[in-house]
Amino acid sequence: MLRKIVINSVRKTSSDSRHVLLGLSGGLDSSIVAASLAQAGIPFACFNLVTRDASGDERSYAREVAAHLGVPLHEVPESFEEIDLLRCDGSHLPRPLARAFAQSGNAAHLALGAQLGADAFASGGGGDNVFCFLQSARPLADSLRMNGPGRTSWKAARDLSLLTDSSLWSAWVKGIQRAWFRPHDYLWTQDRSFLNPDFQEVAEIWSTHPWTSTPKGELPGKAQHIAWILGVRNHIEGYGREQGHATLWPLLTQPVVEYCLCLPTWAWLDGGRDRVIAREAFVPLLPERVLRRRTKGTPDSFVVEIFERNRKIIQEMLCDGWLASQGLIDREAVAARCHPAVPTRGHSYWQVMRLVDVEAWAQSWTDAD
């Protein structure tokens, strides 16, 4: 049923397109969209973004999918020349969603799309969210609440322990705690790094919204599944290309989302595998190695290099920019993090780059005024 719904959604979202260009990482989600495009008979080609660091090089998986489906694959290296930290590809949006590192991929989309005559871009984005990619005790808690401590819940505990590489006893205890002794609400994490201390309280007030509240009586795992789907909305805009081309997100269409929400959270786990329903659904259409894949590529190395190459620009942009002029950020903390002597460790460079994205967006609006 899931395979049928996904293929039908891909067919309908692509029906007005002459030629589709799909970003294919070789991960489960983009591979499912590729297989569905092939089954739907939609003319399409694929491209894969490649980083210099091995952590972002997924070509072997993408090549295997493309060869299996008999479609062309174009491999495009990430390009620093396409990155302009002062430009915001989301300046047309009322909220700062654009990310500077994505400018490279956006340029690749546009250039390759023009070369191939593509009139639409497709993505497997949102698959993790819709296919219930949860790695916590919440699915087990759901089973305990619905089925009690019987056979189904013991299997869920075993699957969770294999998935998270923890003991069966640990999984069981955490499942019980989450089911009956901890809130079922999904806790939205807030990153207030480099925020002016004077605005900490204000940030707490501004972060509330009706959608951030769990539906009354919802199971803990299903509450997280819902929140996971809500969260992906921040990643489907701000790429610039959507202003001139149709951008297709078939895994986020209503039929797919509604069907996946109907399925119990513990059913997505089996034998240490996540998103197992989606994996099993596409067994006839994709290579086994891709269906078994558990690793994910990451743009982290590319973002690190952008940060390292632009420390001085970033420091000036933030410490002398609009956010600082409004007293929103901690100038001294930002300056200290951007100092050339400070090594790039942890994830603080991501936090600074997020501020860069917001600053570029804010300046695009103030410049327009």
Tab-separated table of C-alpha atoms in Angstrom, residues 47-356:
chain	number	residue	atom	x	y	z
A	47	PHE	CA	22.431	14.451	-10.026
A	48	ASN	CA	24.611	13.930	-6.987
A	49	LEU	CA	26.435	16.661	-5.048
A	50	VAL	CA	29.930	15.625	-3.988
A	51	THR	CA	32.090	17.059	-1.200
A	52	ARG	CA	35.859	16.771	-1.111
A	53	ASP	CA	35.599	15.018	2.254
A	54	ALA	CA	34.524	11.368	2.229
A	55	SER	CA	31.703	12.089	4.699
A	56	GLY	CA	29.766	13.848	1.938
A	57	ASP	CA	30.720	11.560	-0.946
A	58	GLU	CA	27.769	9.239	-1.646
A	59	ARG	CA	28.469	8.556	-5.308
A	60	SER	CA	28.755	4.793	-5.014
A	61	TYR	CA	25.162	4.508	-3.748
A	62	ALA	CA	23.796	7.016	-6.250
A	63	ARG	CA	25.562	5.239	-9.117
A	64	GLU	CA	24.097	1.904	-8.075
A	65	VAL	CA	20.540	3.315	-8.002
A	66	ALA	CA	20.931	5.088	-11.345
A	67	ALA	CA	22.375	1.978	-12.996
A	68	HIS	CA	19.619	-0.192	-11.528
A	69	LEU	CA	16.929	2.125	-12.916
A	70	GLY	CA	18.729	2.861	-16.179
A	71	VAL	CA	18.716	6.660	-15.800
A	72	PRO	CA	21.546	9.180	-16.252
A	73	LEU	CA	23.421	10.422	-13.192
A	74	HIS	CA	25.367	13.681	-13.194
A	75	GLU	CA	27.982	14.116	-10.463
A	76	VAL	CA	28.573	17.735	-9.442
A	77	PRO	CA	31.222	18.850	-6.929
A	78	GLU	CA	30.267	21.360	-4.270
A	79	SER	CA	31.599	24.790	-5.277
A	80	PHE	CA	32.906	27.493	-2.960
A	81	GLU	CA	32.747	29.963	-5.841
A	82	GLU	CA	28.940	29.842	-5.693
A	83	ILE	CA	28.800	30.871	-2.028
A	84	ASP	CA	28.068	34.514	-1.235
A	85	LEU	CA	27.423	34.960	2.480
A	86	LEU	CA	25.991	38.440	1.918
A	87	ARG	CA	23.305	37.113	-0.439
A	88	CYS	CA	20.094	35.505	0.773
A	89	ASP	CA	18.243	33.146	-1.567
A	90	GLY	CA	15.269	33.391	0.769
A	91	SER	CA	14.926	37.173	0.656
A	92	HIS	CA	11.478	36.716	-0.903
A	93	LEU	CA	10.252	34.836	2.185
A	94	PRO	CA	8.832	36.316	5.410
A	95	ARG	CA	11.166	34.197	7.553
A	96	PRO	CA	14.900	33.349	7.339
A	97	LEU	CA	14.969	29.817	5.940
A	98	ALA	CA	17.748	30.067	3.339
A	99	ARG	CA	21.109	28.507	4.173
A	100	ALA	CA	24.298	29.826	2.642
A	101	PHE	CA	25.894	26.425	2.013
A	102	ALA	CA	22.861	25.431	-0.115
A	103	GLN	CA	23.755	28.099	-2.698
A	104	SER	CA	26.173	25.646	-4.271
A	105	GLY	CA	23.494	23.002	-4.754
A	106	ASN	CA	21.038	25.612	-5.984
A	107	ALA	CA	23.490	26.755	-8.664
A	108	ALA	CA	24.018	23.131	-9.704
A	109	HIS	CA	20.266	22.630	-9.998
A	110	LEU	CA	19.835	25.672	-12.222
A	111	ALA	CA	22.850	25.057	-14.460
A	112	LEU	CA	22.209	21.360	-14.986
A	113	GLY	CA	18.472	21.913	-15.323
A	114	ALA	CA	19.049	24.422	-18.131
A	115	GLN	CA	21.454	22.045	-19.836
A	116	LEU	CA	18.999	19.134	-19.714
A	117	GLY	CA	15.844	21.137	-20.383
A	118	ALA	CA	14.376	20.253	-16.989
A	119	ASP	CA	11.293	22.218	-16.013
A	120	ALA	CA	10.937	20.795	-12.488
A	121	PHE	CA	13.219	19.768	-9.631
A	122	ALA	CA	12.395	16.858	-7.343
A	123	SER	CA	13.680	15.869	-3.913
A	124	GLY	CA	13.345	12.990	-1.476
A	125	GLY	CA	13.382	15.535	1.335
A	126	GLY	CA	11.065	14.792	4.233
A	127	GLY	CA	11.397	11.036	3.936
A	128	ASP	CA	13.080	10.663	7.319
A	129	ASN	CA	10.258	12.665	8.861
A	130	VAL	CA	7.329	10.953	7.179
A	131	PHE	CA	8.808	7.445	7.424
A	132	CYS	CA	9.099	7.854	11.201
A	133	PHE	CA	12.866	7.848	11.587
A	134	LEU	CA	12.809	7.858	15.411
A	135	GLN	CA	15.738	6.637	17.488
A	136	SER	CA	14.291	7.012	20.960
A	137	ALA	CA	12.213	4.975	23.414
A	138	ARG	CA	8.985	6.612	22.246
A	139	PRO	CA	7.928	3.889	19.739
A	140	LEU	CA	8.331	1.283	22.489
A	141	ALA	CA	6.311	3.505	24.826
A	142	ASP	CA	3.532	3.596	22.240
A	143	SER	CA	3.491	-0.195	22.072
A	144	LEU	CA	3.415	-0.508	25.840
A	145	ARG	CA	0.494	1.903	26.071
A	146	MET	CA	-1.444	0.144	23.293
A	147	ASN	CA	-0.455	-3.514	23.708
A	148	GLY	CA	0.793	-3.832	27.272
A	149	PRO	CA	4.031	-5.669	28.199
A	150	GLY	CA	3.364	-8.620	25.907
A	151	ARG	CA	4.974	-10.173	22.874
A	152	THR	CA	4.570	-7.138	20.600
A	153	SER	CA	6.220	-4.823	23.108
A	154	TRP	CA	9.065	-7.244	23.794
A	155	LYS	CA	9.779	-7.355	20.068
A	156	ALA	CA	9.662	-3.540	19.937
A	157	ALA	CA	12.150	-3.412	22.818
A	158	ARG	CA	14.480	-5.820	21.046
A	159	ASP	CA	14.250	-3.843	17.790
A	160	LEU	CA	14.959	-0.607	19.654
A	161	SER	CA	17.975	-2.057	21.455
A	162	LEU	CA	19.438	-3.262	18.147
A	163	LEU	CA	18.770	0.057	16.453
A	164	THR	CA	20.324	2.155	19.214
A	165	ASP	CA	23.065	-0.329	20.124
A	166	SER	CA	21.882	-0.481	23.725
A	167	SER	CA	20.934	-3.345	26.028
A	168	LEU	CA	17.466	-4.859	25.956
A	169	TRP	CA	17.056	-4.002	29.635
A	170	SER	CA	17.965	-0.350	29.041
A	171	ALA	CA	15.490	-0.081	26.157
A	172	TRP	CA	12.756	-1.681	28.261
A	173	VAL	CA	13.293	0.632	31.239
A	174	LYS	CA	13.360	3.765	29.087
A	175	GLY	CA	10.219	2.625	27.265
A	176	ILE	CA	8.342	2.177	30.559
A	177	GLN	CA	9.548	5.544	31.828
A	178	ARG	CA	8.421	7.303	28.657
A	179	ALA	CA	5.080	5.495	28.574
A	180	TRP	CA	3.925	6.263	32.117
A	181	PHE	CA	6.329	8.511	34.020
A	182	ARG	CA	7.396	11.232	31.598
A	183	PRO	CA	5.475	13.839	29.573
A	184	HIS	CA	4.181	12.727	26.194
A	185	ASP	CA	4.724	16.162	24.696
A	186	TYR	CA	7.466	16.575	22.167
A	187	LEU	CA	10.084	18.915	23.621
A	188	TRP	CA	11.184	21.416	21.003
A	189	THR	CA	14.872	22.082	21.528
A	190	GLN	CA	16.007	25.687	21.334
A	191	ASP	CA	19.467	26.824	20.371
A	192	ARG	CA	20.140	30.159	22.050
A	193	SER	CA	23.878	30.141	21.454
A	194	PHE	CA	25.328	33.635	20.952
A	195	LEU	CA	22.009	35.252	21.873
A	196	ASN	CA	22.251	38.378	24.013
A	197	PRO	CA	21.469	37.246	27.585
A	198	ASP	CA	18.943	40.088	27.851
A	199	PHE	CA	16.765	38.346	25.242
A	200	GLN	CA	16.679	34.856	26.749
A	201	GLU	CA	13.280	35.398	28.374
A	202	VAL	CA	11.841	37.045	25.275
A	203	ALA	CA	12.983	34.085	23.154
A	204	GLU	CA	11.014	31.727	25.376
A	205	ILE	CA	7.819	33.743	24.832
A	206	TRP	CA	8.292	34.169	21.092
A	207	SER	CA	8.927	30.461	20.545
A	208	THR	CA	5.405	29.391	21.523
A	209	HIS	CA	2.904	28.471	18.811
A	210	PRO	CA	-0.236	26.277	18.765
A	211	TRP	CA	1.456	23.796	16.444
A	212	THR	CA	4.204	23.166	18.980
A	213	SER	CA	1.669	21.696	21.394
A	214	THR	CA	1.005	17.965	21.179
A	215	PRO	CA	-2.604	17.000	20.319
A	216	LYS	CA	-4.422	16.063	23.515
A	217	GLY	CA	-4.178	12.369	24.388
A	218	GLU	CA	-1.617	11.562	21.683
A	219	LEU	CA	0.849	8.734	22.261
A	220	PRO	CA	4.456	9.829	22.965
A	221	GLY	CA	5.946	8.272	19.837
A	222	LYS	CA	3.191	9.499	17.576
A	223	ALA	CA	3.550	12.979	19.100
A	224	GLN	CA	7.209	12.986	18.084
A	225	HIS	CA	6.303	11.671	14.630
A	226	ILE	CA	3.898	14.601	14.179
A	227	ALA	CA	6.496	17.095	15.412
A	228	TRP	CA	9.117	15.553	13.125
A	229	ILE	CA	6.830	16.190	10.132
A	230	LEU	CA	6.109	19.756	11.265
A	231	GLY	CA	9.823	20.433	11.577
A	232	VAL	CA	10.613	19.621	7.955
A	233	ARG	CA	8.614	22.661	6.828
A	234	ASN	CA	11.704	24.749	7.584
A	235	HIS	CA	13.670	22.880	4.910
A	236	ILE	CA	11.497	23.017	1.799
A	237	GLU	CA	11.936	26.682	0.905
A	238	GLY	CA	14.694	29.240	0.594
A	239	TYR	CA	16.689	27.634	-2.210
A	240	GLY	CA	16.113	30.388	-4.737
A	241	ARG	CA	15.255	27.991	-7.532
A	242	GLU	CA	11.635	27.714	-6.401
A	243	GLN	CA	11.044	31.234	-7.728
A	244	GLY	CA	11.385	30.083	-11.325
A	245	HIS	CA	10.861	26.317	-11.332
A	246	ALA	CA	8.438	23.854	-9.844
A	247	THR	CA	10.019	22.110	-6.862
A	248	LEU	CA	8.477	18.724	-6.074
A	249	TRP	CA	8.450	17.151	-2.618
A	250	PRO	CA	6.353	14.023	-3.287
A	251	LEU	CA	7.083	12.358	0.066
A	252	LEU	CA	5.412	15.312	1.783
A	253	THR	CA	2.162	15.103	-0.158
A	254	GLN	CA	-1.039	14.624	1.815
A	255	PRO	CA	-1.739	10.974	0.844
A	256	VAL	CA	1.760	9.860	1.876
A	257	VAL	CA	1.737	11.813	5.143
A	258	GLU	CA	-1.742	10.667	6.147
A	259	TYR	CA	-1.028	7.000	5.442
A	260	CYS	CA	2.265	7.046	7.347
A	261	LEU	CA	0.651	8.761	10.334
A	262	CYS	CA	-1.915	5.943	10.461
A	263	LEU	CA	0.790	3.329	11.024
A	264	PRO	CA	1.981	2.568	14.581
A	265	THR	CA	5.413	3.949	15.369
A	266	TRP	CA	6.839	0.625	16.553
A	267	ALA	CA	5.980	-0.975	13.197
A	268	TRP	CA	8.679	1.138	11.508
A	269	LEU	CA	11.409	-0.739	13.451
A	270	ASP	CA	12.557	-4.290	12.834
A	271	GLY	CA	15.787	-6.111	13.592
A	272	GLY	CA	17.831	-2.957	14.038
A	273	ARG	CA	16.477	-1.317	10.901
A	274	ASP	CA	14.688	2.033	10.831
A	275	ARG	CA	11.993	3.071	8.290
A	276	VAL	CA	11.510	-0.642	7.685
A	277	ILE	CA	8.032	-0.320	6.097
A	278	ALA	CA	9.448	1.952	3.402
A	279	ARG	CA	12.436	-0.348	2.903
A	280	GLU	CA	10.247	-3.437	2.506
A	281	ALA	CA	7.803	-1.595	0.240
A	282	PHE	CA	10.500	-0.918	-2.366
A	283	VAL	CA	12.343	-4.251	-2.266
A	284	PRO	CA	11.230	-5.092	-5.827
A	285	LEU	CA	12.433	-1.771	-7.226
A	286	LEU	CA	15.790	-0.873	-5.624
A	287	PRO	CA	19.205	-2.512	-5.082
A	288	GLU	CA	19.535	-4.477	-1.852
A	289	ARG	CA	22.629	-2.543	-0.779
A	290	VAL	CA	20.722	0.752	-0.889
A	291	LEU	CA	17.726	-0.705	0.950
A	292	ARG	CA	20.035	-1.967	3.703
A	293	ARG	CA	21.947	1.305	3.975
A	294	ARG	CA	22.030	2.867	7.460
A	295	THR	CA	24.672	5.570	6.965
A	296	LYS	CA	23.938	9.111	5.808
A	297	GLY	CA	26.056	11.635	3.972
A	298	THR	CA	26.533	15.036	5.535
A	299	PRO	CA	27.449	18.523	4.266
A	300	ASP	CA	29.320	19.242	7.516
A	301	SER	CA	32.780	19.234	5.933
A	302	PHE	CA	31.636	21.701	3.265
A	303	VAL	CA	30.148	24.025	5.898
A	304	VAL	CA	33.353	23.832	7.960
A	305	GLU	CA	35.396	24.920	4.938
A	306	ILE	CA	33.008	27.800	4.222
A	307	PHE	CA	33.391	28.939	7.826
A	308	GLU	CA	37.182	28.618	7.803
A	309	ARG	CA	37.517	30.525	4.538
A	310	ASN	CA	35.299	33.372	5.713
A	311	ARG	CA	36.046	33.883	9.418
A	312	LYS	CA	36.914	37.579	9.009
A	313	ILE	CA	33.916	38.298	6.777
A	314	ILE	CA	31.605	36.467	9.177
A	315	GLN	CA	32.928	38.369	12.191
A	316	GLU	CA	32.461	41.737	10.491
A	317	MET	CA	29.084	40.759	9.098
A	318	LEU	CA	27.704	39.737	12.488
A	319	CYS	CA	29.466	42.098	14.870
A	320	ASP	CA	28.714	45.171	12.720
A	321	GLY	CA	25.409	43.977	11.286
A	322	TRP	CA	21.706	44.434	11.867
A	323	LEU	CA	21.322	41.741	14.544
A	324	ALA	CA	24.085	43.318	16.607
A	325	SER	CA	22.676	46.818	16.107
A	326	GLN	CA	19.398	45.615	17.614
A	327	GLY	CA	21.203	44.075	20.565
A	328	LEU	CA	20.004	40.583	19.673
A	329	ILE	CA	23.344	38.786	19.655
A	330	ASP	CA	26.338	38.671	21.954
A	331	ARG	CA	29.018	40.502	19.953
A	332	GLU	CA	31.895	39.397	22.162
A	333	ALA	CA	30.956	35.722	22.024
A	334	VAL	CA	30.624	35.816	18.244
A	335	ALA	CA	33.941	37.634	17.819
A	336	ALA	CA	35.671	35.140	20.090
A	337	ARG	CA	34.291	32.177	18.114
A	338	CYS	CA	35.397	33.673	14.798
A	339	HIS	CA	38.958	34.353	15.970
A	340	PRO	CA	41.490	32.574	13.714
A	341	ALA	CA	43.157	30.896	16.702
A	342	VAL	CA	39.967	29.113	17.797
A	343	PRO	CA	39.833	25.571	16.322
A	344	THR	CA	36.667	24.382	14.575
A	345	ARG	CA	35.342	21.759	16.952
A	346	GLY	CA	31.892	20.634	17.996
A	347	HIS	CA	28.925	22.265	16.320
A	348	SER	CA	29.390	25.925	17.224
A	349	TYR	CA	30.372	26.753	13.632
A	350	TRP	CA	26.854	25.617	12.588
A	351	GLN	CA	25.379	27.982	15.161
A	352	VAL	CA	27.399	30.890	13.806
A	353	MET	CA	26.472	30.024	10.215
A	354	ARG	CA	22.781	30.058	11.167
A	355	LEU	CA	23.246	33.604	12.449
A	356	VAL	CA	24.959	34.494	9.161
